[in-house]
Structure formats: C-alpha cells, structure tokens
Amino acid sequence: MEKGEDSSTFKMGNSAQERGLPYVPDCYVVPPSWQPCDSNSEIVPTIDVSRLNGGDDERRGIVNHGINQNILDDALEVAKGFFELPAKEKKKFMSNDVYAPVRYSTSLKDGLDKIQFWRIFLKHYAHPLHRWIHLWPENPPGYREKMGKFCEEVRKLSIEIMGAITESLGLGRDYLSSRMDENGMQVMAVNCYPPCPGPDAALGLPPHSDYSCITILLQNLAGLKIFDPMAHGGSGRWVVVPQVTGVLKVHIGDHVEVLSNGLYKSVVHKVTLNEENTRISLASLHSLDMNDKMSVPCELVNDENPVRYKESSFNDFLDFLVKNDISQGDRFIDTLRIKD
Ligand code: OGA
Ligand code: NI
C-alpha cells in the first residue's frame, strides 16, 4: 500500500479510518496552518446553563435543565455500538446524498473532498421523532430508544437556550419558539473519530461553523477546538474544549448570527485527533423548518443598523453544501452577508 494513493482509494466503506490504517495517507494531510498543535491553545470556560433561568424570582428553580447522566451515557454507548457493527450492517445507510434524512458516510463530502478527514459519521433527522425514528438503525439493539430519548431531551434544552438568546436580543423568549417547536429541524450528527496514527498531520473536521441556530454537543473525549477571533489583538487563537462528564457544549450557528444581525457570531471550530482512543461526539443541530427562512428581525434594524444578512433556510444551506467546499474554507454565512 502506497502512502501517496489518491482520494478515490479512500471512499466511504473503504476509508483509512474505517480500515484502521497504521499510517496517514497523503490525501489526509491538512495544510500546516490548520494543523492541530497550536502552541497557544487555551481552555474554554464552562457556562452553567441552569443559570439561564435564574434571572428573576418567577423563573428561578422552575425548570431543571439537567439531562440525566444515564441518558447521556446511553446515547454515547449506542453511538459507539453502531460504529462497531460489521461493515455490512453500516453500509445499509451509506449515502452521498446530503438531502437524505439518514445517512452513513466518511470525511466531509465523500469522494469529492480534496483533503480527506479522519471521521466516520451517521447523520439523521430527529424531530418530530415519530416521523424519522423508524428510518434509524435498528442495531445495536436499543439504538432507537436510547438515541431517541437523548434527542428529545436535548431538543427541550435547545428551545430553552434559544429563548434566552432571543430574550437577550430584546425579542422576547417566545420569538421563535413556535417555529422551532412545531416544525423546527433537529439533525443529529453522530461522529466517530478512530485513533489516528498521525494526529498532528490530519484532522477530524476542518475549521467550519454550523449552519444551525445552535448546536448542542456531547463528547466522550476532548478533541474539539474553537476559534476565538478576538484574542491576541484580533489575530485569534484556538481554544481547547475540555471533556467534563455531564457537560454539554453549545455552539452558536450561522442562523443565530443572522437572527441577531451580527451581534452574535457563529463559532468556528475544528476537530483534532488522538493516537490512542476512539472519540465519539453527538452534535445536535437545531434550526427552523427545512424551508422556513431565517431573516433579520425588523426590531433590530434602524438607521445605524441596516440589515446585514440575506434570509436563508436549512434547505438553502444544503444547496450551498452541494456546490461549495467547506474543507477549502467556504462558509455559508459569507454568502449571506450584505456588503455596506
Ligand atoms: C459537527 C462538528 C464536532 C465534534 O459535526 O459539525 O463540528 O466534536 N462536530 O465532532
Ligand atoms: Ni460543527
């Protein structure tokens, strides 16, 4: 086997990470500027989500945000179980179609990526659960039940957090709740990053932001890094997201950047690898309905603050994904910006 084989040798079902190759093929090597050993990495602070509801007496203590640890552990367990299934079982879900409601694939856009990423993933829609759950894997046994429970709990949390975000923008807690509650999309990205023999040369995912309103993430091991653009006088730095049992990460996605007319910025993040252990992450992406367009609220627009973004939907993002290359730095949010 030659190190210099081209990407077509590593299509899904046959990728280096699925085969557990003992070396990193050249087509997985990322440019030096993306490489994971940033000497100046720092650690991201933890925010106590339960405090969102501590704002005044009426709200204090009414809602308990804690998702039972068993639900988190069980979801990670069945996710791991899925990736450990025989290839034949996983291949039933193999698809390159970004519009498919359930699909198994590798890297970012399998077969098209100029650089391959050391990632295996299963993506599936999750809301409303009854509409999608029968399409999910039946194996490992308990996958549907345990992942379904996790999805439901995380979704409730997403509505709470979105309420706090719209309230912080002066739009009220319920500004989006009916649009997110009834028809909102929830896409679960179940990611697996096998041990990598050259963790400093390759990445699990390149720097990107999520199109969603927010993404709630559970991981079994550290590996995620986020970019803090304001650090070092604006030159920025990468910050490590530590693994703490029971802690969920919340990412601001492109659609909250639009919703806030740029007051919130979507967070750029990437996934680094390690040589010893398989990393599993569950990224739950929350947004409006497939064709429901997120636009800048008129309440946030005045003479000093013109509309800074075009409206767009989840479906518009999928169209963007088909035509563009995230691994080369293309960002959906950049296509939405209205230039002054
Ligand atoms: C994603 C993502 C991060 C991770 O799926 O969009 O950024 O830690 N995942 O797997
Ligand atoms: Ni992401």
CSV table of C-alpha atoms and ligand atoms in Angstrom, one decimal:
chain,number,residue,atom,x,y,z
A,1,MET,CA,0.0,0.0,0.0
A,2,GLU,CA,1.4,3.4,-1.0
A,3,LYS,CA,1.2,6.5,1.1
A,4,GLY,CA,0.6,8.6,-1.9
A,5,GLU,CA,-2.6,7.0,-3.1
A,6,ASP,CA,-5.2,9.5,-4.2
A,7,SER,CA,-8.6,10.2,-2.5
A,8,SER,CA,-10.5,7.8,-4.7
A,9,THR,CA,-8.8,4.9,-2.9
A,10,PHE,CA,-10.4,6.0,0.4
A,11,LYS,CA,-14.1,6.2,-0.4
A,12,MET,CA,-16.6,5.5,2.3
A,13,GLY,CA,-16.7,1.9,3.3
A,14,ASN,CA,-13.0,1.8,2.5
A,15,SER,CA,-11.6,4.9,4.1
A,16,ALA,CA,-8.3,4.9,6.1
A,17,GLN,CA,-10.1,5.5,9.3
A,18,GLU,CA,-12.6,2.6,8.7
A,19,ARG,CA,-9.8,0.3,7.8
A,20,GLY,CA,-7.7,1.4,10.7
A,21,LEU,CA,-4.6,2.0,8.6
A,22,PRO,CA,-1.4,2.3,10.6
A,23,TYR,CA,-0.3,5.5,8.7
A,24,VAL,CA,-1.8,8.7,7.4
A,25,PRO,CA,-2.1,8.7,3.6
A,26,ASP,CA,-1.1,11.9,1.9
A,27,CYS,CA,-4.6,12.8,0.9
A,28,TYR,CA,-5.5,13.2,4.6
A,29,VAL,CA,-2.7,15.7,5.4
A,30,VAL,CA,-4.0,19.1,6.1
A,31,PRO,CA,-2.1,22.4,5.3
A,32,PRO,CA,0.3,23.4,8.1
A,33,SER,CA,-1.9,26.4,9.1
A,34,TRP,CA,-4.7,24.1,10.1
A,35,GLN,CA,-2.6,21.6,11.9
A,36,PRO,CA,-3.8,20.8,15.4
A,37,CYS,CA,-0.7,21.5,17.5
A,38,ASP,CA,-1.4,25.2,18.2
A,39,SER,CA,1.2,26.1,20.8
A,40,ASN,CA,-1.1,28.8,22.1
A,41,SER,CA,-4.3,26.7,22.7
A,42,GLU,CA,-6.2,27.7,25.8
A,43,ILE,CA,-9.1,26.2,27.6
A,44,VAL,CA,-12.7,27.4,27.0
A,45,PRO,CA,-14.6,28.4,30.2
A,46,THR,CA,-17.7,26.4,31.2
A,47,ILE,CA,-21.1,28.1,31.4
A,48,ASP,CA,-23.8,26.9,33.8
A,49,VAL,CA,-26.9,26.6,31.6
A,50,SER,CA,-29.2,26.3,34.6
A,51,ARG,CA,-28.5,30.0,35.4
A,52,LEU,CA,-30.4,31.0,32.3
A,53,ASN,CA,-33.5,30.5,34.3
A,54,GLY,CA,-32.2,32.2,37.4
A,55,GLY,CA,-32.9,35.7,36.1
A,56,ASP,CA,-35.8,36.6,38.3
A,57,ASP,CA,-37.9,35.1,41.1
A,58,GLU,CA,-40.6,33.7,38.9
A,59,ARG,CA,-38.2,31.7,36.8
A,60,ARG,CA,-35.8,30.6,39.5
A,61,GLY,CA,-35.8,26.8,40.0
A,62,ILE,CA,-38.9,26.1,37.9
A,63,VAL,CA,-37.1,24.4,35.1
A,64,ASN,CA,-34.5,21.8,35.8
A,65,HIS,CA,-32.2,21.7,32.8
A,66,GLY,CA,-30.1,18.7,33.9
A,67,ILE,CA,-30.4,15.8,31.5
A,68,ASN,CA,-29.9,12.6,33.4
A,69,GLN,CA,-26.4,11.3,33.1
A,70,ASN,CA,-27.7,7.9,32.2
A,71,ILE,CA,-29.4,9.3,29.1
A,72,LEU,CA,-26.1,10.9,28.0
A,73,ASP,CA,-24.1,7.7,28.7
A,74,ASP,CA,-26.6,5.5,26.9
A,75,ALA,CA,-26.6,7.7,23.8
A,76,LEU,CA,-22.8,7.6,23.6
A,77,GLU,CA,-22.9,3.9,24.2
A,78,VAL,CA,-25.3,3.1,21.4
A,79,ALA,CA,-23.5,5.5,19.1
A,80,LYS,CA,-20.2,3.6,19.8
A,81,GLY,CA,-22.1,0.3,19.3
A,82,PHE,CA,-23.3,1.5,15.9
A,83,PHE,CA,-19.8,2.1,14.6
A,84,GLU,CA,-18.6,-1.2,16.0
A,85,LEU,CA,-21.2,-3.1,13.8
A,86,PRO,CA,-19.9,-5.2,10.9
A,87,ALA,CA,-19.4,-3.1,7.7
A,88,LYS,CA,-22.3,-4.8,6.0
A,89,GLU,CA,-24.7,-3.5,8.6
A,90,LYS,CA,-23.4,0.1,8.4
A,91,LYS,CA,-23.3,0.1,4.6
A,92,LYS,CA,-27.1,-0.2,4.5
A,93,PHE,CA,-27.1,3.5,5.4
A,94,MET,CA,-24.3,4.6,3.2
A,95,SER,CA,-25.2,7.6,1.1
A,96,ASN,CA,-23.6,10.7,-0.5
A,97,ASP,CA,-26.9,12.5,-0.8
A,98,VAL,CA,-26.8,15.5,1.6
A,99,TYR,CA,-30.6,15.7,1.4
A,100,ALA,CA,-31.1,12.1,2.7
A,101,PRO,CA,-32.7,12.1,6.2
A,102,VAL,CA,-30.5,9.2,7.3
A,103,ARG,CA,-27.0,8.6,6.0
A,104,TYR,CA,-23.7,7.0,6.9
A,105,SER,CA,-20.5,8.4,5.4
A,106,THR,CA,-16.9,9.4,6.0
A,107,SER,CA,-14.9,12.6,5.9
A,108,LEU,CA,-17.0,15.6,4.8
A,109,LYS,CA,-18.2,15.1,1.2
A,110,ASP,CA,-17.0,11.6,0.4
A,111,GLY,CA,-15.5,11.1,-3.0
A,112,LEU,CA,-15.2,14.9,-3.6
A,113,ASP,CA,-13.0,16.1,-0.7
A,114,LYS,CA,-9.6,17.3,-1.9
A,115,ILE,CA,-8.4,16.5,1.6
A,116,GLN,CA,-9.9,13.6,3.5
A,117,PHE,CA,-10.9,13.9,7.1
A,118,TRP,CA,-10.4,11.2,9.7
A,119,ARG,CA,-14.1,10.9,10.5
A,120,ILE,CA,-16.9,8.4,10.2
A,121,PHE,CA,-20.4,9.7,10.7
A,122,LEU,CA,-24.1,8.8,10.8
A,123,LYS,CA,-26.5,11.7,10.4
A,124,HIS,CA,-30.2,11.5,10.9
A,125,TYR,CA,-33.1,13.8,11.4
A,126,ALA,CA,-34.6,13.7,14.8
A,127,HIS,CA,-37.7,15.9,15.0
A,128,PRO,CA,-40.5,15.2,15.1
A,129,LEU,CA,-39.2,11.9,16.3
A,130,HIS,CA,-42.1,9.7,15.2
A,131,ARG,CA,-41.5,10.9,11.6
A,132,TRP,CA,-37.9,9.7,11.4
A,133,ILE,CA,-37.2,7.1,14.1
A,134,HIS,CA,-38.3,4.2,12.0
A,135,LEU,CA,-35.6,5.1,9.4
A,136,TRP,CA,-32.8,5.0,12.0
A,137,PRO,CA,-30.6,1.9,12.6
A,138,GLU,CA,-32.2,-0.9,14.5
A,139,ASN,CA,-28.8,-2.1,15.6
A,140,PRO,CA,-27.3,-2.1,18.0
A,141,PRO,CA,-30.4,-3.0,19.9
A,142,GLY,CA,-31.6,0.0,21.9
A,143,TYR,CA,-30.2,2.5,19.4
A,144,ARG,CA,-33.6,4.0,18.5
A,145,GLU,CA,-34.9,4.1,22.1
A,146,LYS,CA,-31.7,5.5,23.7
A,147,MET,CA,-30.7,7.9,20.9
A,148,GLY,CA,-34.4,9.0,20.7
A,149,LYS,CA,-34.5,9.8,24.4
A,150,PHE,CA,-31.3,11.9,24.1
A,151,CYS,CA,-32.7,13.7,21.1
A,152,GLU,CA,-35.9,14.6,22.9
A,153,GLU,CA,-34.1,15.9,26.0
A,154,VAL,CA,-31.6,17.9,24.0
A,155,ARG,CA,-34.3,19.4,21.9
A,156,LYS,CA,-36.1,20.7,25.0
A,157,LEU,CA,-32.8,22.3,26.1
A,158,SER,CA,-32.4,23.9,22.7
A,159,ILE,CA,-35.8,25.6,23.0
A,160,GLU,CA,-34.8,27.0,26.4
A,161,ILE,CA,-31.4,28.3,25.2
A,162,MET,CA,-33.0,29.8,22.0
A,163,GLY,CA,-35.5,31.5,24.3
A,164,ALA,CA,-32.6,33.0,26.3
A,165,ILE,CA,-30.9,34.1,23.1
A,166,THR,CA,-34.0,35.9,21.7
A,167,GLU,CA,-34.7,37.4,25.1
A,168,SER,CA,-31.1,38.8,25.2
A,169,LEU,CA,-31.8,40.4,21.8
A,170,GLY,CA,-34.9,42.1,23.2
A,171,LEU,CA,-37.2,39.9,21.1
A,172,GLY,CA,-38.8,38.0,24.0
A,173,ARG,CA,-38.5,34.4,25.0
A,174,ASP,CA,-41.1,33.1,22.5
A,175,TYR,CA,-39.9,34.9,19.4
A,176,LEU,CA,-39.0,31.6,17.7
A,177,SER,CA,-40.5,29.0,20.0
A,178,SER,CA,-43.5,28.1,17.9
A,179,ARG,CA,-41.4,27.9,14.7
A,180,MET,CA,-38.8,25.8,16.4
A,181,ASP,CA,-41.2,23.7,18.5
A,182,GLU,CA,-43.6,22.5,15.9
A,183,ASN,CA,-41.7,22.3,12.6
A,184,GLY,CA,-38.1,23.0,13.6
A,185,MET,CA,-35.4,20.7,12.3
A,186,GLN,CA,-33.2,18.7,14.5
A,187,VAL,CA,-30.3,17.0,12.8
A,188,MET,CA,-28.2,14.6,14.8
A,189,ALA,CA,-24.6,14.2,13.6
A,190,VAL,CA,-23.2,11.1,15.3
A,191,ASN,CA,-19.5,11.3,14.8
A,192,CYS,CA,-16.7,8.7,15.3
A,193,TYR,CA,-13.0,9.6,15.1
A,194,PRO,CA,-11.0,6.4,15.3
A,195,PRO,CA,-7.4,6.6,16.7
A,196,CYS,CA,-5.1,8.2,14.1
A,197,PRO,CA,-1.5,7.1,13.6
A,198,GLY,CA,-0.5,10.7,12.8
A,199,PRO,CA,-2.7,13.0,14.8
A,200,ASP,CA,-0.6,16.1,14.1
A,201,ALA,CA,-0.9,15.7,10.3
A,202,ALA,CA,-4.6,15.1,9.8
A,203,LEU,CA,-7.9,16.5,11.2
A,204,GLY,CA,-11.3,15.0,12.1
A,205,LEU,CA,-13.0,18.0,10.7
A,206,PRO,CA,-11.6,21.3,9.2
A,207,PRO,CA,-12.4,24.7,10.6
A,208,HIS,CA,-16.1,25.5,10.0
A,209,SER,CA,-19.2,26.9,11.6
A,210,ASP,CA,-22.5,25.1,11.7
A,211,TYR,CA,-25.5,26.4,9.7
A,212,SER,CA,-27.8,25.8,12.6
A,213,CYS,CA,-29.3,28.2,15.1
A,214,ILE,CA,-27.5,26.4,17.8
A,215,THR,CA,-25.6,23.0,18.1
A,216,ILE,CA,-25.6,21.1,21.3
A,217,LEU,CA,-22.7,18.7,21.6
A,218,LEU,CA,-21.8,15.8,23.8
A,219,GLN,CA,-18.4,14.1,23.5
A,220,ASN,CA,-16.7,11.2,25.2
A,221,LEU,CA,-13.2,12.7,24.9
A,222,ALA,CA,-11.6,16.1,24.3
A,223,GLY,CA,-10.7,16.9,20.7
A,224,LEU,CA,-12.9,19.8,19.8
A,225,LYS,CA,-11.2,23.3,19.5
A,226,ILE,CA,-13.0,26.6,18.9
A,227,PHE,CA,-11.5,29.7,17.4
A,228,ASP,CA,-11.5,32.9,19.5
A,229,PRO,CA,-11.2,35.6,16.8
A,230,MET,CA,-10.8,38.5,19.3
A,231,ALA,CA,-7.7,37.0,21.1
A,232,HIS,CA,-4.2,38.4,20.6
A,233,GLY,CA,-5.3,41.7,19.4
A,234,GLY,CA,-7.6,40.2,16.7
A,235,SER,CA,-5.2,37.6,15.3
A,236,GLY,CA,-7.2,35.0,17.2
A,237,ARG,CA,-6.3,31.7,18.9
A,238,TRP,CA,-7.6,28.2,19.1
A,239,VAL,CA,-9.2,27.2,22.4
A,240,VAL,CA,-9.5,23.6,23.7
A,241,VAL,CA,-12.9,22.4,24.8
A,242,PRO,CA,-12.2,20.1,27.7
A,243,GLN,CA,-14.1,16.9,28.3
A,244,VAL,CA,-16.0,17.1,31.6
A,245,THR,CA,-18.6,14.4,32.4
A,246,GLY,CA,-22.1,15.6,32.0
A,247,VAL,CA,-21.2,18.9,30.4
A,248,LEU,CA,-22.8,19.7,27.0
A,249,LYS,CA,-21.3,22.3,24.6
A,250,VAL,CA,-23.4,24.9,22.9
A,251,HIS,CA,-22.3,26.4,19.6
A,252,ILE,CA,-23.8,29.5,18.1
A,253,GLY,CA,-24.5,28.7,14.4
A,254,ASP,CA,-24.9,30.8,11.3
A,255,HIS,CA,-28.6,31.3,11.7
A,256,VAL,CA,-28.2,32.9,15.1
A,257,GLU,CA,-25.7,35.3,13.6
A,258,VAL,CA,-28.4,36.3,11.1
A,259,LEU,CA,-31.1,36.4,13.7
A,260,SER,CA,-29.0,38.8,15.8
A,261,ASN,CA,-28.0,40.9,12.7
A,262,GLY,CA,-24.4,40.1,13.6
A,263,LEU,CA,-24.4,40.7,17.3
A,264,TYR,CA,-23.7,37.0,17.9
A,265,LYS,CA,-21.1,35.4,15.7
A,266,SER,CA,-21.2,31.8,14.7
A,267,VAL,CA,-18.3,29.9,16.2
A,268,VAL,CA,-15.6,28.4,14.1
A,269,HIS,CA,-14.5,25.0,15.3
A,270,LYS,CA,-12.4,22.0,14.2
A,271,VAL,CA,-11.8,18.5,15.4
A,272,THR,CA,-8.4,17.2,16.4
A,273,LEU,CA,-7.4,13.6,16.7
A,274,ASN,CA,-5.5,11.3,19.1
A,275,GLU,CA,-3.5,8.2,18.7
A,276,GLU,CA,-5.0,6.1,21.5
A,277,ASN,CA,-8.7,6.2,21.7
A,278,THR,CA,-11.9,6.4,19.6
A,279,ARG,CA,-13.6,9.7,20.1
A,280,ILE,CA,-17.4,9.8,19.8
A,281,SER,CA,-19.4,13.0,19.6
A,282,LEU,CA,-23.1,13.7,19.2
A,283,ALA,CA,-23.8,17.0,17.6
A,284,SER,CA,-27.5,18.0,17.7
A,285,LEU,CA,-28.2,20.8,15.2
A,286,HIS,CA,-31.3,22.9,15.8
A,287,SER,CA,-32.9,25.1,13.2
A,288,LEU,CA,-36.2,26.2,11.7
A,289,ASP,CA,-38.2,24.1,9.3
A,290,MET,CA,-36.5,22.9,6.1
A,291,ASN,CA,-37.9,25.8,4.0
A,292,ASP,CA,-38.5,28.4,6.7
A,293,LYS,CA,-36.2,31.4,6.1
A,294,MET,CA,-34.3,33.0,8.9
A,295,SER,CA,-34.1,36.7,8.4
A,296,VAL,CA,-33.0,39.7,10.4
A,297,PRO,CA,-35.9,40.8,12.7
A,298,CYS,CA,-37.2,44.3,11.9
A,299,GLU,CA,-36.9,45.1,15.6
A,300,LEU,CA,-33.1,45.0,15.3
A,301,VAL,CA,-32.9,47.3,12.3
A,302,ASN,CA,-32.6,51.1,12.4
A,303,ASP,CA,-30.6,53.9,10.7
A,304,GLU,CA,-27.3,52.8,12.4
A,305,ASN,CA,-28.1,49.1,12.0
A,306,PRO,CA,-29.1,48.2,8.5
A,307,VAL,CA,-30.0,44.6,7.6
A,308,ARG,CA,-26.6,42.9,7.4
A,309,TYR,CA,-27.7,39.4,6.1
A,310,LYS,CA,-29.9,37.9,3.5
A,311,GLU,CA,-32.6,35.5,4.5
A,312,SER,CA,-32.0,31.7,4.1
A,313,SER,CA,-33.3,28.3,5.1
A,314,PHE,CA,-31.8,25.0,6.1
A,315,ASN,CA,-32.5,23.8,2.5
A,316,ASP,CA,-30.6,26.8,1.2
A,317,PHE,CA,-27.7,25.6,3.3
A,318,LEU,CA,-27.9,22.1,1.8
A,319,ASP,CA,-27.8,23.6,-1.7
A,320,PHE,CA,-24.7,25.6,-0.7
A,321,LEU,CA,-23.1,22.4,0.6
A,322,VAL,CA,-23.6,20.7,-2.7
A,323,LYS,CA,-21.9,23.5,-4.6
A,324,ASN,CA,-19.2,24.6,-2.3
A,325,ASP,CA,-16.2,23.1,-0.5
A,326,ILE,CA,-16.2,23.6,3.3
A,327,SER,CA,-12.8,21.9,3.5
A,328,GLN,CA,-11.4,24.8,1.5
A,329,GLY,CA,-12.8,27.4,3.8
A,330,ASP,CA,-16.1,28.2,2.1
A,331,ARG,CA,-18.6,29.4,4.7
A,332,PHE,CA,-22.3,29.6,4.3
A,333,ILE,CA,-22.5,32.8,6.4
A,334,ASP,CA,-20.2,34.6,4.0
A,335,THR,CA,-22.7,34.1,1.2
A,336,LEU,CA,-25.4,35.7,3.3
A,337,ARG,CA,-23.5,38.9,4.3
A,338,ILE,CA,-24.8,42.1,2.7
A,339,LYS,CA,-21.8,44.4,1.9
A,340,ASP,CA,-22.2,48.0,3.0
B,1,OGA,C1,-20.0,18.9,13.5
B,1,OGA,C2,-18.9,19.1,14.5
B,1,OGA,C3,-17.7,18.4,16.4
B,1,OGA,C4,-17.2,17.2,17.0
B,1,OGA,O1,-20.5,17.7,13.4
B,1,OGA,O2,-20.4,19.8,12.8
B,1,OGA,O3,-18.4,20.2,14.5
B,1,OGA,O4,-16.6,17.3,18.1
B,1,OGA,N1,-18.6,18.2,15.3
B,1,OGA,O5,-17.4,16.1,16.5
B,2,NI,NI,-19.6,21.6,13.5
